[in-house]
Amino acid sequence: MSKPLEGIKIIDFTHVQAGPACTQLLAWFGADVIKVERPGAGDVTRNQLRHVKDADALYFTMLNSNKRSLTLDTKTAQGKEVLTKLIQDSDVMVENFGPGALDRMGFTWEHIQSLNPGMILASVKGFSEGHAYEDLKVYENVAQCAGGAASTTGFWDGPPTVSAAALGDSNTGMHLAIGILTALHQKIKTGKGQKVAVSMQDSVLNLCRVKLRDQQRLDALGYLEEYPQYPHGEFSDVVPRGGNAGGGGQPGWVLKCKGWETDPNAYIYFTVQGHAWAPICKALNKPEWIDDPAYNTAEARQDKIFDIFAFIENWLADKTKFEAIDILRKFDIPCAPVLSMKEIANDPSLRASGTVVEVDHPKLGKYLTVGSPIKFSDVTVEVTASPLLGQHTNEVLAQLGYSQEEISAMHDAKAV
């Protein structure tokens, strides 16, 4: 069976994480992604945090599966010629260069359009075009701070905190993939290409929309009733850090389970959801709370929510996180164990669903990586090894019409 994006050719001029996360997703779904890299060097993540000598680092392999690698020096005349042919032969170019880099290379948007009017030029940027900081270099944690995530993460008596999740990088890549697919769909209607750009700041903010919601509520009311600071604490004029409180208005917290003294992840997340109050009381063997006016509404519980959490934590004291979840799930209570990366890596359910996959690499050996988070009824997503540096250079050049003699000459001139 053909893959959904089979026949779509993508020039991948990206490096590190945001761009490669985008193009890897499209490669999983069948696009022919040609990763263009510097001869002799390649993507910087090939050797960043390497744990096997002379093998590509996991940082690279986990973001570049299912792609082909072409080495190309675009500063040379031969390199520019190859890129010109690639543009004429492709549907999408994805880049995360600094502002003006493509122009200096000689490939302005106008020139790209003249070569291929249907080309979609997709760009990852730190800040949107015209932003006061558009020339600022942006990495993951910079984006989290600029997008509002850090100021609202952590505990109220501590500093802003960044998340371990790639809110700035991979999240931006996912947004860009949606933009590319949208532009490809529009191209079917119009025959025209266009520029698509996603900024890391914008992508982080898109995930922080509930905090923007809270800022407006705070401006209007002076307090936020679902935050731990209410009703006993004080609010300033900005959305505070709420610790482990839920962002959707349902009180929740991370609670200790049996073994927390020695296991840093012996915890569950427990949500006191309004409509689940009666089942919660039954699970905790506190049926008297069900109709007690001091407990039976969210408003009544708020001033004693941490007393309730303390009671639940006491109930958890003789139960492991998995034992607790097995009990609570029968009452349809929103909760989950806090899973370590080791537990996730060894989770048979995640292996069976293809969310975690084992890949065989010619130099690195077998390694684990993430599979497609999107599941289809009629598409099987296969994850293959990331390419070695320049592994497909000759193959791509031959497909562009170059003879073996011309390819050899380019290698001799170090253009590829």
XYZ file of C-alpha atoms in Angstrom:
416
model
C 0.000 0.000 0.000
C 1.341 3.435 -0.891
C 1.951 5.945 1.891
C -0.256 9.071 2.107
C 2.557 11.495 1.185
C 4.236 9.269 -1.380
C 5.291 11.367 -4.364
C 5.930 14.490 -2.288
C 9.604 15.489 -2.401
C 10.971 17.657 0.392
C 14.313 19.462 0.600
C 15.251 19.413 4.275
C 17.592 22.309 4.999
C 17.019 22.079 8.751
C 19.187 21.098 11.674
C 18.999 20.371 15.418
C 15.377 19.724 16.486
C 12.456 21.933 15.403
C 12.897 21.527 11.645
C 14.010 17.877 11.737
C 10.998 16.988 13.927
C 8.751 18.468 11.240
C 10.386 16.736 8.301
C 10.678 13.404 10.131
C 6.917 13.405 10.665
C 6.372 13.967 6.942
C 8.929 11.263 6.094
C 7.084 8.799 8.343
C 3.970 9.419 6.284
C 5.714 8.705 2.988
C 7.323 11.931 1.765
C 10.775 11.635 0.188
C 12.770 13.858 2.548
C 16.256 14.719 1.316
C 18.307 16.088 4.184
C 20.895 18.496 2.791
C 24.036 18.615 4.951
C 27.478 20.152 4.895
C 30.137 17.798 3.468
C 32.323 16.346 6.208
C 30.262 17.809 9.027
C 26.518 17.430 8.659
C 23.899 18.297 11.228
C 25.596 19.368 14.470
C 23.516 16.855 16.411
C 25.296 13.958 14.697
C 28.054 14.274 17.298
C 26.268 16.137 20.084
C 25.903 14.067 23.288
C 27.332 11.044 21.501
C 27.601 7.873 23.613
C 29.055 5.481 21.015
C 32.373 6.506 19.478
C 32.265 7.236 15.731
C 28.497 6.656 15.567
C 25.770 9.256 15.139
C 24.365 10.504 18.432
C 20.862 9.566 19.518
C 20.029 13.270 19.291
C 20.397 12.945 15.517
C 19.048 9.445 14.962
C 15.826 10.114 16.880
C 14.964 13.153 14.732
C 16.036 12.039 11.272
C 14.638 8.585 10.623
C 13.181 7.678 7.216
C 15.194 10.415 5.429
C 17.912 10.426 2.768
C 21.152 12.364 3.294
C 22.732 14.489 0.556
C 25.948 16.364 1.264
C 26.175 19.653 -0.617
C 28.340 22.757 -0.459
C 26.012 25.491 -1.662
C 28.875 27.995 -1.702
C 30.286 26.317 -4.810
C 28.956 26.782 -8.337
C 28.335 23.037 -8.635
C 26.508 23.016 -5.315
C 24.265 25.871 -6.416
C 23.527 24.021 -9.629
C 22.499 20.890 -7.727
C 20.273 22.931 -5.398
C 18.684 24.603 -8.429
C 17.794 21.209 -9.878
C 16.521 20.026 -6.508
C 14.214 23.032 -6.250
C 12.892 22.423 -9.742
C 12.262 18.771 -8.861
C 10.725 19.207 -5.379
C 7.491 20.292 -3.734
C 8.660 21.706 -0.405
C 11.792 23.262 1.036
C 12.046 23.433 4.829
C 14.687 25.642 6.437
C 15.639 27.039 9.822
C 18.529 29.282 8.818
C 19.046 32.680 10.358
C 17.283 35.638 8.712
C 18.607 36.341 5.200
C 20.720 33.184 4.898
C 18.887 31.862 1.841
C 19.103 35.290 0.193
C 22.856 35.394 0.720
C 23.055 31.901 -0.767
C 21.488 33.361 -3.921
C 18.092 31.732 -3.437
C 15.674 34.518 -2.659
C 11.960 33.721 -2.536
C 11.533 35.410 -5.908
C 14.292 33.267 -7.437
C 12.845 30.090 -5.911
C 9.428 30.977 -7.355
C 10.948 31.543 -10.778
C 12.521 28.090 -10.636
C 9.394 26.393 -9.312
C 6.138 28.382 -9.001
C 4.610 25.518 -7.009
C 7.350 25.443 -4.378
C 6.322 25.710 -0.722
C 9.049 27.361 1.354
C 8.522 26.468 5.014
C 10.555 28.200 7.707
C 11.149 27.819 11.427
C 11.884 31.131 13.105
C 12.475 32.203 16.683
C 10.069 35.136 16.463
C 7.552 36.166 13.845
C 8.630 38.418 10.980
C 8.584 42.030 12.095
C 8.899 41.195 15.797
C 11.291 43.410 17.733
C 13.372 40.305 18.550
C 13.287 38.708 15.090
C 17.095 38.725 14.869
C 17.498 37.001 18.254
C 18.930 33.483 18.220
C 16.409 31.122 19.798
C 16.771 27.692 21.344
C 14.316 25.504 23.251
C 14.420 27.196 26.653
C 14.603 30.669 25.135
C 11.336 29.947 23.332
C 9.706 28.616 26.498
C 10.579 31.841 28.297
C 9.489 34.120 25.437
C 6.252 32.196 24.875
C 4.953 32.449 28.439
C 5.494 28.836 29.501
C 8.355 29.421 31.964
C 6.676 32.271 33.852
C 3.669 30.067 34.602
C 5.567 26.841 35.380
C 6.976 25.824 38.753
C 6.002 26.713 42.300
C 4.884 30.121 43.515
C 7.819 30.498 45.906
C 10.433 29.634 43.288
C 11.795 31.000 39.991
C 10.284 30.483 36.531
C 10.890 26.905 35.366
C 11.337 25.422 31.905
C 9.736 22.123 30.949
C 11.586 18.989 29.892
C 9.095 18.654 27.050
C 10.266 20.249 23.785
C 7.618 22.963 23.769
C 9.854 25.250 21.725
C 11.421 22.775 19.321
C 9.365 19.688 18.508
C 6.132 21.565 19.169
C 7.141 24.154 16.568
C 7.987 21.352 14.152
C 4.501 19.873 14.555
C 2.912 23.255 13.865
C 5.077 23.676 10.763
C 4.086 20.220 9.495
C 0.423 21.264 9.741
C 1.251 24.437 7.818
C 3.038 22.493 5.081
C 0.174 20.041 4.668
C -2.284 22.940 4.503
C -0.201 24.672 1.814
C 0.052 21.418 -0.156
C -3.728 21.068 -0.027
C -4.188 24.635 -1.241
C -1.675 24.003 -4.020
C -3.993 21.275 -5.334
C -6.640 23.968 -5.780
C -4.470 26.821 -7.063
C -1.317 25.223 -8.470
C 0.694 27.845 -6.602
C 3.274 27.509 -3.885
C 3.668 29.894 -0.970
C 5.761 30.714 2.071
C 4.835 29.130 5.392
C 6.494 30.283 8.594
C 6.106 29.246 12.219
C 7.861 30.983 15.082
C 8.927 29.188 18.237
C 7.478 31.942 20.423
C 4.098 31.647 18.699
C 4.075 27.856 19.007
C 4.800 27.943 22.733
C 2.116 30.574 23.263
C -0.358 28.401 21.355
C 0.152 25.732 24.014
C -0.190 28.329 26.771
C -3.549 29.694 25.698
C -5.210 28.727 28.998
C -2.698 30.948 30.783
C -3.619 33.834 28.474
C -7.216 33.017 29.418
C -6.237 33.224 33.088
C -4.518 36.587 32.646
C -7.745 38.096 31.372
C -9.757 36.562 34.195
C -7.203 37.810 36.695
C -7.392 41.321 35.235
C -11.168 41.242 35.657
C -11.458 39.556 39.061
C -8.169 40.009 40.883
C -8.005 36.294 41.744
C -8.104 32.849 40.118
C -10.304 30.471 42.033
C -8.758 27.235 40.738
C -5.173 28.128 41.725
C -3.657 26.929 45.032
C -3.266 30.572 46.094
C -7.047 30.849 46.424
C -8.592 31.554 48.900
C -5.805 31.780 51.485
C -3.033 33.362 49.416
C -2.570 36.586 47.507
C -2.447 37.344 43.788
C -0.369 39.956 41.998
C -1.394 41.369 38.623
C 0.194 38.517 36.603
C -0.742 34.847 36.279
C 1.169 33.044 39.036
C 2.959 29.739 39.045
C 0.553 27.100 40.255
C 2.783 24.160 41.144
C 1.070 20.952 40.041
C -2.423 22.407 39.830
C -4.475 21.493 36.787
C -4.901 24.143 34.116
C -8.474 23.333 33.188
C -10.252 24.333 36.387
C -10.252 20.856 37.977
C -8.066 20.728 41.122
C -5.268 18.205 40.777
C -1.970 17.418 42.443
C 0.995 15.032 42.409
C 0.687 12.749 45.447
C 3.143 10.397 47.134
C 2.672 6.641 46.967
C 4.320 3.744 48.729
C 8.091 3.833 48.199
C 8.453 7.567 47.537
C 11.314 7.767 50.035
C 13.609 5.831 47.694
C 11.859 6.111 44.316
C 11.711 9.701 42.970
C 8.797 8.732 40.715
C 6.604 6.869 43.213
C 3.759 9.328 42.702
C 0.418 9.599 40.956
C -1.457 12.589 39.601
C -4.925 12.790 41.100
C -7.691 15.052 39.809
C -10.659 16.050 41.952
C -13.077 16.377 39.067
C -16.495 17.733 39.995
C -18.704 15.088 38.430
C -16.432 12.350 39.828
C -16.768 13.521 43.431
C -19.109 10.716 44.472
C -16.900 7.973 42.956
C -13.862 9.591 44.606
C -15.542 9.449 47.998
C -16.479 5.811 47.443
C -12.939 4.894 46.377
C -11.513 6.589 49.477
C -14.146 4.996 51.731
C -15.485 8.431 52.713
C -19.160 8.141 51.664
C -20.143 10.798 54.202
C -18.429 13.445 52.029
C -20.768 12.811 49.095
C -23.671 14.905 50.405
C -21.831 16.965 52.996
C -22.329 20.659 52.040
C -18.779 21.326 53.266
C -17.461 19.080 50.474
C -20.074 18.389 47.799
C -19.334 21.404 45.552
C -16.104 22.635 44.024
C -16.554 25.985 45.770
C -16.982 24.314 49.152
C -13.899 22.121 48.646
C -11.520 24.828 47.457
C -10.556 26.213 50.859
C -9.729 22.729 52.121
C -8.400 21.188 48.889
C -4.954 20.511 50.360
C -6.538 18.800 53.359
C -8.328 16.550 50.855
C -5.079 15.866 49.029
C -3.406 15.061 52.363
C -6.161 12.553 53.127
C -5.712 10.934 49.703
C -1.956 10.798 50.205
C -2.483 9.013 53.512
C -4.761 6.548 51.657
C -1.940 6.010 49.148
C 0.736 5.351 51.780
C 0.482 1.546 51.589
C -0.106 1.330 47.836
C 2.351 1.511 44.948
C 1.442 3.896 42.166
C 0.327 1.010 39.970
C -1.774 -0.573 42.728
C -3.423 2.787 43.356
C -4.237 3.319 39.678
C -5.706 -0.180 39.410
C -8.132 0.723 42.212
C -8.960 4.256 41.099
C -9.507 3.395 37.432
C -12.471 1.221 38.458
C -14.151 4.371 39.775
C -13.479 6.344 36.572
C -11.309 8.849 38.426
C -8.914 10.953 36.274
C -5.453 9.898 37.446
C -2.166 8.490 36.189
C 1.109 7.141 37.537
C 4.159 9.368 37.201
C 6.167 7.265 34.758
C 9.934 7.462 34.485
C 11.672 7.338 31.115
C 12.880 3.835 31.994
C 9.307 2.682 32.645
C 8.149 4.256 29.383
C 11.000 2.618 27.450
C 9.976 -0.796 28.766
C 6.195 -0.340 28.564
C 4.812 -3.244 26.487
C 1.695 -1.257 25.552
C 3.784 1.552 24.053
C 5.887 -0.979 22.150
C 2.779 -2.723 20.826
C 1.190 0.540 19.647
C 4.345 1.721 17.872
C 4.686 4.746 20.152
C 8.114 3.461 21.208
C 10.019 1.542 18.544
C 13.346 -0.235 18.323
C 15.451 0.611 15.286
C 18.593 -1.074 13.984
C 21.336 1.370 12.946
C 24.419 0.263 10.972
C 26.861 1.955 13.373
C 24.908 2.732 16.537
C 23.300 -0.686 16.780
C 19.792 -1.094 18.164
C 18.256 1.941 19.825
C 14.851 3.114 20.979
C 13.079 6.074 19.475
C 9.599 7.531 19.390
C 7.220 6.373 16.700
C 4.312 8.245 15.222
C 2.000 9.711 17.881
C -0.699 9.779 15.178
C -2.399 6.455 14.527
C -4.326 5.578 11.354
C -6.762 2.817 10.518
C -5.364 2.315 6.997
C -1.755 3.454 7.312
C 1.102 1.600 8.978
C 3.911 3.947 9.947
C 7.295 2.242 9.719
C 10.293 3.893 11.351
C 13.606 3.227 9.620
C 17.143 4.184 10.603
C 18.424 7.697 10.128
C 20.849 8.073 7.199
C 24.610 8.137 7.514
C 26.179 11.431 6.442
C 25.987 11.638 2.651
C 24.656 8.082 2.393
C 22.356 8.945 -0.508
C 24.392 11.637 -2.246
C 25.205 9.611 -5.362
C 21.677 8.224 -5.519
C 20.052 11.675 -5.367
C 22.462 13.150 -7.915
C 21.805 10.288 -10.319
C 18.059 10.842 -9.969
C 18.640 14.498 -10.859
C 20.229 13.367 -14.123
C 23.953 13.586 -13.350
C 26.268 11.013 -14.922
C 28.758 8.982 -12.886
C 31.593 11.086 -14.326
C 29.877 14.316 -13.239
C 29.205 12.884 -9.784
C 32.841 11.861 -9.401
C 33.972 15.324 -10.468
C 31.730 16.905 -7.817
C 33.244 14.665 -5.157
C 36.742 15.595 -6.325
C 35.850 19.290 -6.143
C 34.355 18.735 -2.648
C 31.080 20.248 -3.839
C 29.266 17.248 -2.349
